[in-house]
Tab-separated table of C-alpha atoms in Angstrom:
chain	number	residue	atom	x	y	z
S	1	UNK	CA	84.009	90.544	88.075
S	2	UNK	CA	80.344	89.712	87.500
S	3	UNK	CA	78.506	89.403	90.223
S	4	UNK	CA	76.279	91.127	93.166
S	5	UNK	CA	77.476	91.545	96.661
S	6	UNK	CA	76.525	89.499	99.484
S	7	UNK	CA	75.099	92.450	101.467
S	8	UNK	CA	72.952	92.982	104.383
S	9	UNK	CA	74.984	92.278	107.527
S	10	UNK	CA	72.580	89.739	108.649
S	11	UNK	CA	72.794	86.136	109.003
S	12	UNK	CA	73.176	84.052	105.638
S	13	UNK	CA	72.026	80.916	105.371
S	14	UNK	CA	73.677	77.650	106.055
S	15	UNK	CA	74.594	76.130	102.553
S	16	UNK	CA	76.394	79.855	101.766
S	17	UNK	CA	78.243	79.586	104.955
S	18	UNK	CA	79.420	76.428	103.876
S	19	UNK	CA	80.429	77.485	100.737
S	20	UNK	CA	82.428	80.427	102.169
S	21	UNK	CA	84.281	78.102	104.375
S	22	UNK	CA	85.313	75.756	101.448
S	23	UNK	CA	86.076	78.863	99.235
S	24	UNK	CA	88.252	80.119	102.353
S	25	UNK	CA	89.916	76.660	102.095
S	26	UNK	CA	90.801	76.909	98.678
S	27	UNK	CA	92.556	80.663	99.243
S	28	UNK	CA	94.448	79.185	102.156
S	29	UNK	CA	96.228	76.430	100.126
S	30	UNK	CA	96.259	78.811	96.911
S	31	UNK	CA	99.972	80.234	95.727
S	32	UNK	CA	101.460	81.978	98.609
S	33	UNK	CA	103.651	81.548	101.498
S	34	UNK	CA	105.957	78.667	101.458
S	35	UNK	CA	103.789	75.673	103.712
S	36	UNK	CA	107.032	75.678	105.989
S	37	UNK	CA	106.507	79.245	106.918
S	38	UNK	CA	105.318	79.988	110.182
S	39	UNK	CA	103.676	83.195	111.960
S	40	UNK	CA	104.540	83.319	115.388
S	41	UNK	CA	102.728	84.592	117.941
S	42	UNK	CA	102.971	88.246	118.903
S	43	UNK	CA	101.781	89.109	122.036
S	44	UNK	CA	101.997	93.090	122.038
S	45	UNK	CA	98.906	94.144	123.953
S	46	UNK	CA	99.423	97.313	125.842
S	47	UNK	CA	96.403	97.880	128.176
S	48	UNK	CA	97.809	101.771	128.156
S	49	UNK	CA	96.927	101.791	124.398
S	50	UNK	CA	93.515	100.770	124.753
S	51	UNK	CA	93.241	103.557	127.817
S	52	UNK	CA	94.118	106.622	125.643
S	53	UNK	CA	91.796	104.901	123.107
S	54	UNK	CA	89.139	105.689	125.657
S	55	UNK	CA	90.841	109.239	126.509
S	56	UNK	CA	90.606	110.185	122.470
S	57	UNK	CA	86.858	109.286	122.735
S	58	UNK	CA	85.969	111.080	125.560
S	59	UNK	CA	87.616	114.327	124.206
S	60	UNK	CA	86.074	114.073	120.921
S	61	UNK	CA	82.865	112.662	121.957
S	62	UNK	CA	82.404	115.439	124.412
S	63	UNK	CA	81.516	118.082	121.726
S	64	UNK	CA	78.982	115.602	120.427
S	65	UNK	CA	77.083	114.926	123.463
S	66	UNK	CA	78.088	111.115	123.903
S	67	UNK	CA	79.027	108.787	126.290
S	68	UNK	CA	80.874	106.617	124.103
S	69	UNK	CA	84.049	107.153	126.286
S	70	UNK	CA	82.488	105.781	129.442
S	71	UNK	CA	80.796	103.092	127.394
S	72	UNK	CA	84.327	101.859	126.040
S	73	UNK	CA	85.852	102.146	129.534
S	74	UNK	CA	83.492	99.976	130.499
S	75	UNK	CA	84.487	97.233	127.778
S	76	UNK	CA	88.227	98.079	128.419
S	77	UNK	CA	88.877	94.469	130.348
S	78	UNK	CA	86.776	92.509	127.611
S	79	UNK	CA	88.958	94.499	124.960
S	80	UNK	CA	92.303	93.805	126.359
S	81	UNK	CA	91.208	90.112	127.308
S	82	UNK	CA	90.483	89.106	123.591
S	83	UNK	CA	93.552	91.022	122.251
S	84	UNK	CA	95.741	89.077	124.697
S	85	UNK	CA	94.074	85.345	123.469
S	86	UNK	CA	94.584	86.937	119.298
S	87	UNK	CA	98.080	87.927	119.837
S	88	UNK	CA	98.725	84.246	120.875
S	89	UNK	CA	97.597	82.765	117.920
S	90	UNK	CA	100.511	81.265	115.513
S	91	UNK	CA	100.661	78.118	112.863
S	92	UNK	CA	101.503	77.740	109.320
S	93	UNK	CA	101.624	80.828	107.245
S	94	UNK	CA	98.333	80.721	104.202
S	95	UNK	CA	97.545	83.432	102.052
S	96	UNK	CA	94.625	85.155	103.792
S	97	UNK	CA	92.038	87.932	102.438
S	98	UNK	CA	91.939	89.570	106.240
S	99	UNK	CA	88.363	91.112	105.384
S	100	UNK	CA	85.888	88.127	104.424
S	101	UNK	CA	82.660	89.716	105.064
S	102	UNK	CA	79.511	89.908	102.844
S	103	UNK	CA	80.493	92.820	101.061
S	104	UNK	CA	83.504	91.623	99.860
S	105	UNK	CA	82.423	88.908	98.340
S	106	UNK	CA	80.389	88.708	95.014
S	107	UNK	CA	77.736	86.014	93.724
S	108	UNK	CA	77.607	84.927	90.112
S	109	UNK	CA	74.574	83.894	88.348
S	110	UNK	CA	75.766	80.559	88.796
S	111	UNK	CA	75.633	81.134	92.453
S	112	UNK	CA	79.825	81.109	92.195
S	113	UNK	CA	81.334	83.391	94.901
S	114	UNK	CA	83.974	85.458	94.344
S	115	UNK	CA	86.236	87.345	97.050
S	116	UNK	CA	87.278	91.343	95.945
S	117	UNK	CA	88.667	94.104	97.781
S	118	UNK	CA	92.219	92.320	98.425
S	119	UNK	CA	94.085	95.507	99.594
S	120	UNK	CA	94.345	94.045	103.157
S	121	UNK	CA	95.860	90.275	101.564
S	122	UNK	CA	99.129	88.542	102.916
S	123	UNK	CA	100.558	85.873	104.792
S	124	UNK	CA	98.579	85.055	108.189
S	125	UNK	CA	97.519	82.303	110.014
S	126	UNK	CA	93.829	80.435	108.817
S	127	UNK	CA	92.393	80.904	112.216
S	128	UNK	CA	92.432	84.970	111.323
S	129	UNK	CA	90.349	84.364	108.109
S	130	UNK	CA	88.156	81.923	110.031
S	131	UNK	CA	86.862	84.090	113.016
S	132	UNK	CA	86.210	87.198	111.446
S	133	UNK	CA	84.332	85.313	108.374
S	134	UNK	CA	82.538	83.258	110.893
S	135	UNK	CA	81.285	86.153	112.716
S	136	UNK	CA	80.597	88.431	110.238
S	137	UNK	CA	78.659	85.842	108.062
S	138	UNK	CA	76.572	84.971	110.797
S	139	UNK	CA	75.328	88.484	111.341
S	140	UNK	CA	77.533	89.250	114.518
S	141	UNK	CA	77.491	93.083	112.639
S	142	UNK	CA	74.099	93.873	113.307
S	143	UNK	CA	72.666	91.210	116.185
S	144	UNK	CA	73.159	88.084	117.887
S	145	UNK	CA	75.082	85.881	115.634
S	146	UNK	CA	73.327	82.782	114.243
S	147	UNK	CA	75.990	80.186	115.453
S	148	UNK	CA	74.716	77.805	113.447
S	149	UNK	CA	76.070	79.879	110.206
S	150	UNK	CA	79.411	79.991	112.144
S	151	UNK	CA	79.421	76.170	112.775
S	152	UNK	CA	78.299	75.626	109.053
S	153	UNK	CA	81.279	77.916	107.907
S	154	UNK	CA	83.565	75.793	110.016
S	155	UNK	CA	82.438	72.222	108.574
S	156	UNK	CA	82.965	73.667	105.028
S	157	UNK	CA	86.235	74.702	105.469
S	158	UNK	CA	86.864	71.291	107.249
S	159	UNK	CA	85.128	69.087	104.650
S	160	UNK	CA	87.215	71.006	101.774
S	161	UNK	CA	90.048	69.417	103.684
S	162	UNK	CA	91.032	72.372	106.258
S	163	UNK	CA	92.014	72.202	109.929
S	164	UNK	CA	89.920	73.597	112.227
S	165	UNK	CA	91.718	74.522	115.432
S	166	UNK	CA	90.332	73.171	118.319
S	167	UNK	CA	90.145	75.911	120.693
S	168	UNK	CA	87.037	77.460	118.756
S	169	UNK	CA	87.241	80.284	121.232
S	170	UNK	CA	90.539	81.573	120.066
S	171	UNK	CA	88.574	82.338	116.990
S	172	UNK	CA	86.152	84.447	118.646
S	173	UNK	CA	88.574	86.664	120.363
S	174	UNK	CA	90.267	87.286	116.481
S	175	UNK	CA	86.949	88.721	115.754
S	176	UNK	CA	86.375	90.818	118.945
S	177	UNK	CA	90.093	92.050	118.317
S	178	UNK	CA	89.692	93.063	115.236
S	179	UNK	CA	86.305	95.271	115.805
S	180	UNK	CA	88.337	96.736	118.713
S	181	UNK	CA	91.257	97.729	116.579
S	182	UNK	CA	88.782	99.124	113.700
S	183	UNK	CA	87.164	101.099	116.623
S	184	UNK	CA	90.881	102.778	117.501
S	185	UNK	CA	91.537	103.392	114.362
S	186	UNK	CA	87.782	105.487	114.047
S	187	UNK	CA	88.387	107.088	117.690
S	188	UNK	CA	92.159	108.324	116.353
S	189	UNK	CA	90.212	110.191	112.949
S	190	UNK	CA	87.696	111.982	115.102
S	191	UNK	CA	90.274	112.534	117.781
S	192	UNK	CA	92.213	114.917	115.310
S	193	UNK	CA	89.491	115.817	112.389
S	194	UNK	CA	91.626	118.428	111.098
S	195	UNK	CA	92.105	118.613	107.098
S	196	UNK	CA	89.425	115.544	107.311
S	197	UNK	CA	86.612	115.269	104.603
S	198	UNK	CA	83.702	115.657	106.189
S	199	UNK	CA	81.995	112.367	104.886
S	200	UNK	CA	85.093	110.514	105.967
S	201	UNK	CA	84.757	111.891	109.652
S	202	UNK	CA	80.737	111.377	109.432
S	203	UNK	CA	81.872	107.699	108.074
S	204	UNK	CA	83.917	107.552	111.545
S	205	UNK	CA	81.619	108.606	113.947
S	206	UNK	CA	79.134	106.136	112.500
S	207	UNK	CA	81.798	102.991	112.306
S	208	UNK	CA	82.235	104.116	116.280
S	209	UNK	CA	79.062	103.616	117.261
S	210	UNK	CA	78.294	100.400	115.108
S	211	UNK	CA	81.356	98.836	117.128
S	212	UNK	CA	80.621	99.778	120.192
S	213	UNK	CA	77.468	98.248	119.525
S	214	UNK	CA	79.287	95.130	118.387
S	215	UNK	CA	81.596	94.504	121.431
S	216	UNK	CA	78.673	95.265	123.936
S	217	UNK	CA	76.903	92.456	122.402
S	218	UNK	CA	79.769	90.173	122.423
S	219	UNK	CA	80.666	90.910	125.846
S	220	UNK	CA	77.457	90.117	126.970
S	221	UNK	CA	77.005	86.605	125.106
S	222	UNK	CA	80.818	85.591	124.599
S	223	UNK	CA	80.427	82.666	126.994
S	224	UNK	CA	77.664	81.221	125.501
S	225	UNK	CA	78.680	81.837	121.480
S	226	UNK	CA	81.996	79.792	122.969
S	227	UNK	CA	80.031	77.097	124.518
S	228	UNK	CA	78.039	76.705	121.462
S	229	UNK	CA	80.952	76.044	119.337
S	230	UNK	CA	83.022	73.969	121.296
């Protein structure tokens, strides 16, 4: 596929956000699950699972001299609350990419955006793509997100014919829950490093720190984000 990744992790411009929203709608109405198929809510958040993640971080981080375990313990109520909201989301099944970020989107010479990296793709609800993409393209991975970019992405989706969930806060919860799950997977890696390549282990530590920073920013600003998008 021709094109260069739209990388950087910072907020994109409003025009690009609208384009991404339109692209997501085309994906969601592409050949995939039958329109009558439904994704049922799947409440499975286990608070003890997240306490175990903090324990894993504590055991691994002690040798690194970090305070990440305590930082994550402070975030546990927020993480659990976000998962409980995300687990209640159901609706019509669509073809979902699951990872619509700037790295997985190429811009061609004519300005056309193309999605790549389809290893996570499968049936889901539209909210999972919308929530994750909205915050990632708004720059939440590196700092406070540009909420105007999220709004533009949702507008682009709606203008292309898509339906935006009335509860925009649920969209944001999907992103936070996904960030916490990514952190959990990396915590499992550093907790059992035997046989893991050094570069992969180094990457896991990097992603742990990045995820902690993102979740702490999100917890501090959550009510403002939700109010701005309501």
